[in-house]
Amino acid sequence: MHYKAIIKTIAILQVIIAAFHLLCGGLAVWFHEFNATHSFFISGSLLISVGAVALYFLKDEKPKNLSTKDGFLLVTASWVAAVLIGALPYHISGVVPTYADAVFETISGFSTTGATIMTDVEALPRSILFWRSLTHWLGGMGIVVLAVAVLPLLGIGGMQLIQAEAPGPTVDKLTPRITETAKYLWFIYLFFTAAEATLLMLGGMSLFDSLNHTFATVATGGFGTKNTSVQHYNSAYIDYVITVFMLLSGVNFSLHFRFMTGNLKPLFSDSEFKTYLSIVAISTLIITFSLTGTVYNDFMTSFRYASFQVASFITTTGFATDDYERWPAVAQIVLFLLMFVGGCSGSTGGGIKVIRIITLLKQGLNEMKYLVHPRAVFALRINGQPVKKNIVYAISGFFFLYITTALIVTVIVSTSGVDIITAFTAALTTLGNIGPGFGLIGPTENFAFFPEYVKWVLSAAMLIGRLEIYTVIVLFTPMFWRK
């Protein structure tokens, strides 16, 4: 294990985050928010000082290629460090009552979950709101991927980081050099950010609000600047713009890369992409028909709200334009089922991922075929290519660990005295990085009422879900630490 290389990388990451703290401090000065100003400058200066000292003592550390074990440890340690230091502005400024609340809000931002303990976001300083949304944007493609894109990490290999960091069962390497891959991913990310922010401003949003909502959309996060989320604007144009970019952000970014380079074939042949669109279309139609004549008078209004909420749930963004708990039972059930799906692999979305759902379904069909033809050989194929057994086993294990973790978190949350719907959806919405749930944590409520120990557990669930279960849990196995 290359501990010094790991510490050096975390120190670089710490300095990067500190720079964003100072940027938000400058915004606080611009907005004349002096209480927030000192919190950002204190945290930023402290982090830069500590990071600089660490880098000074490790300046002679030679570049090394990271092993898979190094990658797992570095990714998890980087996220934990980012959350702990990212919570400092909240706590120092006093906008949240406890450090546990500050950590919850920060991990919710970096993990792009969107669950919040803030009861009145419109009363928060604008610089704090910007930092809150910025954590979404930074976490969307992964803080470690950001470090790989911005700095070559002094020669430290990055493929292991992407394998541990990138959401999905496999990593689609777009270019031979992993640094170039990260740069292409960030270019697409920046392009989406600029495009959506421009379109939202054309719809009447201010520059500040458009940036905040764009950060939350392209990262599939869900933090907003208004207490009633996107519903505040009551604009069909804004709803549709955000819907489109939520759906785009839920697509594998390697498909975006190929599309931008003129390769359109994967869009028509990729099984995950086609299944993703099919789920969105079917779910939207079911909810639209259930809303027409019951909640809304006409089909197009029902379609507008249905498509937005379906996109919000399947991409795990968490925005809301209406209280979906007022909707018919069939609409709520469809949204509940979408909590188990998530976006495509290689996207900024959370959840189980569409590709895993496809693989498990095909494996289940193969097992039924074996019952009828026990001596036959049935290959499991995705996009016409056979899937290796070890990947199928890994996905099966992931699904088991995902459900087991959700049930354990549910039991712990239920000890706080909440009902089973609230407890179970709190576990699902944090583990799947979704945001709002049902019951006491619906679209018009928040997580502030939970006791402190529950917030710590839900914070851990957000981290475990964001890092795809294995990356975190493997650190707690004895075999990981054996030579």
PDB file of C-alpha atoms in Angstrom, residues 335-441:
ATOM      1  CA  LEU A 335     -42.187   6.501  -8.668  1.00  0.00           C
ATOM      2  CA  PHE A 336     -41.382   4.155  -5.778  1.00  0.00           C
ATOM      3  CA  LEU A 337     -40.231   1.450  -8.209  1.00  0.00           C
ATOM      4  CA  LEU A 338     -38.045   3.959 -10.047  1.00  0.00           C
ATOM      5  CA  MET A 339     -36.138   4.448  -6.775  1.00  0.00           C
ATOM      6  CA  PHE A 340     -34.702   0.944  -7.330  1.00  0.00           C
ATOM      7  CA  VAL A 341     -33.636   1.597 -10.920  1.00  0.00           C
ATOM      8  CA  GLY A 342     -31.424   4.676 -11.132  1.00  0.00           C
ATOM      9  CA  GLY A 343     -29.666   6.025 -14.209  1.00  0.00           C
ATOM     10  CA  CYS A 344     -27.274   4.382 -16.646  1.00  0.00           C
ATOM     11  CA  SER A 345     -23.802   3.200 -15.706  1.00  0.00           C
ATOM     12  CA  GLY A 346     -21.204   5.884 -16.311  1.00  0.00           C
ATOM     13  CA  SER A 347     -23.706   8.659 -15.590  1.00  0.00           C
ATOM     14  CA  THR A 348     -23.904  11.046 -12.665  1.00  0.00           C
ATOM     15  CA  GLY A 349     -27.048   9.276 -11.413  1.00  0.00           C
ATOM     16  CA  GLY A 350     -27.220   6.931  -8.461  1.00  0.00           C
ATOM     17  CA  GLY A 351     -29.299   3.848  -7.759  1.00  0.00           C
ATOM     18  CA  ILE A 352     -28.726   0.258  -8.835  1.00  0.00           C
ATOM     19  CA  LYS A 353     -28.281   1.291 -12.510  1.00  0.00           C
ATOM     20  CA  VAL A 354     -30.196   0.113 -15.569  1.00  0.00           C
ATOM     21  CA  ILE A 355     -27.400  -2.173 -16.812  1.00  0.00           C
ATOM     22  CA  ARG A 356     -27.501  -4.176 -13.597  1.00  0.00           C
ATOM     23  CA  ILE A 357     -31.280  -4.539 -13.842  1.00  0.00           C
ATOM     24  CA  ILE A 358     -30.917  -5.820 -17.434  1.00  0.00           C
ATOM     25  CA  THR A 359     -28.188  -8.284 -16.451  1.00  0.00           C
ATOM     26  CA  LEU A 360     -30.151  -9.685 -13.510  1.00  0.00           C
ATOM     27  CA  LEU A 361     -33.305 -10.072 -15.623  1.00  0.00           C
ATOM     28  CA  LYS A 362     -31.428 -11.882 -18.390  1.00  0.00           C
ATOM     29  CA  GLN A 363     -29.693 -14.119 -15.882  1.00  0.00           C
ATOM     30  CA  GLY A 364     -33.062 -14.939 -14.330  1.00  0.00           C
ATOM     31  CA  LEU A 365     -34.443 -15.883 -17.762  1.00  0.00           C
ATOM     32  CA  ASN A 366     -31.394 -18.053 -18.417  1.00  0.00           C
ATOM     33  CA  GLU A 367     -31.924 -19.889 -15.134  1.00  0.00           C
ATOM     34  CA  MET A 368     -35.509 -20.688 -16.182  1.00  0.00           C
ATOM     35  CA  LYS A 369     -34.207 -21.980 -19.513  1.00  0.00           C
ATOM     36  CA  TYR A 370     -31.825 -24.260 -17.626  1.00  0.00           C
ATOM     37  CA  LEU A 371     -34.790 -25.748 -15.767  1.00  0.00           C
ATOM     38  CA  VAL A 372     -36.282 -26.839 -19.081  1.00  0.00           C
ATOM     39  CA  HIS A 373     -32.979 -27.667 -20.842  1.00  0.00           C
ATOM     40  CA  PRO A 374     -30.492 -28.557 -18.062  1.00  0.00           C
ATOM     41  CA  ARG A 375     -27.709 -29.618 -20.478  1.00  0.00           C
ATOM     42  CA  ALA A 376     -27.936 -26.615 -22.771  1.00  0.00           C
ATOM     43  CA  VAL A 377     -25.543 -23.669 -22.732  1.00  0.00           C
ATOM     44  CA  PHE A 378     -27.082 -20.188 -22.733  1.00  0.00           C
ATOM     45  CA  ALA A 379     -24.763 -17.209 -23.043  1.00  0.00           C
ATOM     46  CA  LEU A 380     -25.826 -13.971 -21.390  1.00  0.00           C
ATOM     47  CA  ARG A 381     -25.323 -11.204 -23.937  1.00  0.00           C
ATOM     48  CA  ILE A 382     -25.397  -7.420 -23.623  1.00  0.00           C
ATOM     49  CA  ASN A 383     -25.167  -5.404 -26.846  1.00  0.00           C
ATOM     50  CA  GLY A 384     -24.506  -8.648 -28.691  1.00  0.00           C
ATOM     51  CA  GLN A 385     -21.430  -9.414 -26.603  1.00  0.00           C
ATOM     52  CA  PRO A 386     -21.238 -12.265 -24.054  1.00  0.00           C
ATOM     53  CA  VAL A 387     -20.972 -11.114 -20.451  1.00  0.00           C
ATOM     54  CA  LYS A 388     -18.306 -12.798 -18.357  1.00  0.00           C
ATOM     55  CA  LYS A 389     -19.497 -14.864 -15.432  1.00  0.00           C
ATOM     56  CA  ASN A 390     -17.425 -12.874 -12.955  1.00  0.00           C
ATOM     57  CA  ILE A 391     -19.323  -9.699 -13.908  1.00  0.00           C
ATOM     58  CA  VAL A 392     -22.662 -11.481 -13.455  1.00  0.00           C
ATOM     59  CA  TYR A 393     -21.513 -12.727 -10.054  1.00  0.00           C
ATOM     60  CA  ALA A 394     -20.308  -9.240  -9.113  1.00  0.00           C
ATOM     61  CA  ILE A 395     -23.668  -7.713 -10.071  1.00  0.00           C
ATOM     62  CA  SER A 396     -25.561 -10.393  -8.137  1.00  0.00           C
ATOM     63  CA  GLY A 397     -23.383  -9.691  -5.117  1.00  0.00           C
ATOM     64  CA  PHE A 398     -23.899  -5.961  -5.527  1.00  0.00           C
ATOM     65  CA  PHE A 399     -27.678  -6.382  -5.600  1.00  0.00           C
ATOM     66  CA  PHE A 400     -27.613  -8.549  -2.465  1.00  0.00           C
ATOM     67  CA  LEU A 401     -25.391  -6.079  -0.603  1.00  0.00           C
ATOM     68  CA  TYR A 402     -27.539  -3.163  -1.795  1.00  0.00           C
ATOM     69  CA  ILE A 403     -30.784  -4.668  -0.475  1.00  0.00           C
ATOM     70  CA  THR A 404     -29.117  -5.910   2.724  1.00  0.00           C
ATOM     71  CA  THR A 405     -27.631  -2.466   3.421  1.00  0.00           C
ATOM     72  CA  ALA A 406     -31.009  -0.830   2.751  1.00  0.00           C
ATOM     73  CA  LEU A 407     -32.718  -3.194   5.219  1.00  0.00           C
ATOM     74  CA  ILE A 408     -30.077  -2.619   7.910  1.00  0.00           C
ATOM     75  CA  VAL A 409     -30.387   1.157   7.516  1.00  0.00           C
ATOM     76  CA  THR A 410     -34.191   0.806   7.623  1.00  0.00           C
ATOM     77  CA  VAL A 411     -34.021  -1.009  10.957  1.00  0.00           C
ATOM     78  CA  ILE A 412     -31.713   1.625  12.436  1.00  0.00           C
ATOM     79  CA  VAL A 413     -33.859   4.513  11.190  1.00  0.00           C
ATOM     80  CA  SER A 414     -37.012   2.846  12.554  1.00  0.00           C
ATOM     81  CA  THR A 415     -35.533   2.942  16.080  1.00  0.00           C
ATOM     82  CA  SER A 416     -36.116   6.717  15.998  1.00  0.00           C
ATOM     83  CA  GLY A 417     -39.863   6.069  16.120  1.00  0.00           C
ATOM     84  CA  VAL A 418     -40.817   6.890  12.527  1.00  0.00           C
ATOM     85  CA  ASP A 419     -43.248   4.797  10.486  1.00  0.00           C
ATOM     86  CA  ILE A 420     -42.077   1.980   8.201  1.00  0.00           C
ATOM     87  CA  ILE A 421     -42.674   3.952   4.979  1.00  0.00           C
ATOM     88  CA  THR A 422     -40.512   6.810   6.199  1.00  0.00           C
ATOM     89  CA  ALA A 423     -37.814   4.463   7.487  1.00  0.00           C
ATOM     90  CA  PHE A 424     -37.632   2.329   4.336  1.00  0.00           C
ATOM     91  CA  THR A 425     -37.696   5.208   1.871  1.00  0.00           C
ATOM     92  CA  ALA A 426     -35.145   7.118   3.969  1.00  0.00           C
ATOM     93  CA  ALA A 427     -32.821   4.139   3.526  1.00  0.00           C
ATOM     94  CA  LEU A 428     -33.555   3.839  -0.206  1.00  0.00           C
ATOM     95  CA  THR A 429     -33.329   7.550  -0.940  1.00  0.00           C
ATOM     96  CA  THR A 430     -29.952   7.956   0.788  1.00  0.00           C
ATOM     97  CA  LEU A 431     -28.422   4.695  -0.431  1.00  0.00           C
ATOM     98  CA  GLY A 432     -29.653   5.414  -3.958  1.00  0.00           C
ATOM     99  CA  ASN A 433     -28.656   9.111  -3.724  1.00  0.00           C
ATOM    100  CA  ILE A 434     -32.185  10.199  -4.641  1.00  0.00           C
ATOM    101  CA  GLY A 435     -33.147  12.874  -2.074  1.00  0.00           C
ATOM    102  CA  PRO A 436     -36.835  13.044  -1.192  1.00  0.00           C
ATOM    103  CA  GLY A 437     -38.822   9.946  -0.320  1.00  0.00           C
ATOM    104  CA  PHE A 438     -42.271   9.227   1.041  1.00  0.00           C
ATOM    105  CA  GLY A 439     -43.943   9.731   4.405  1.00  0.00           C
ATOM    106  CA  LEU A 440     -42.237  12.221   6.681  1.00  0.00           C
ATOM    107  CA  ILE A 441     -39.467  12.838   4.123  1.00  0.00           C
TER     108      ILE A 441
END
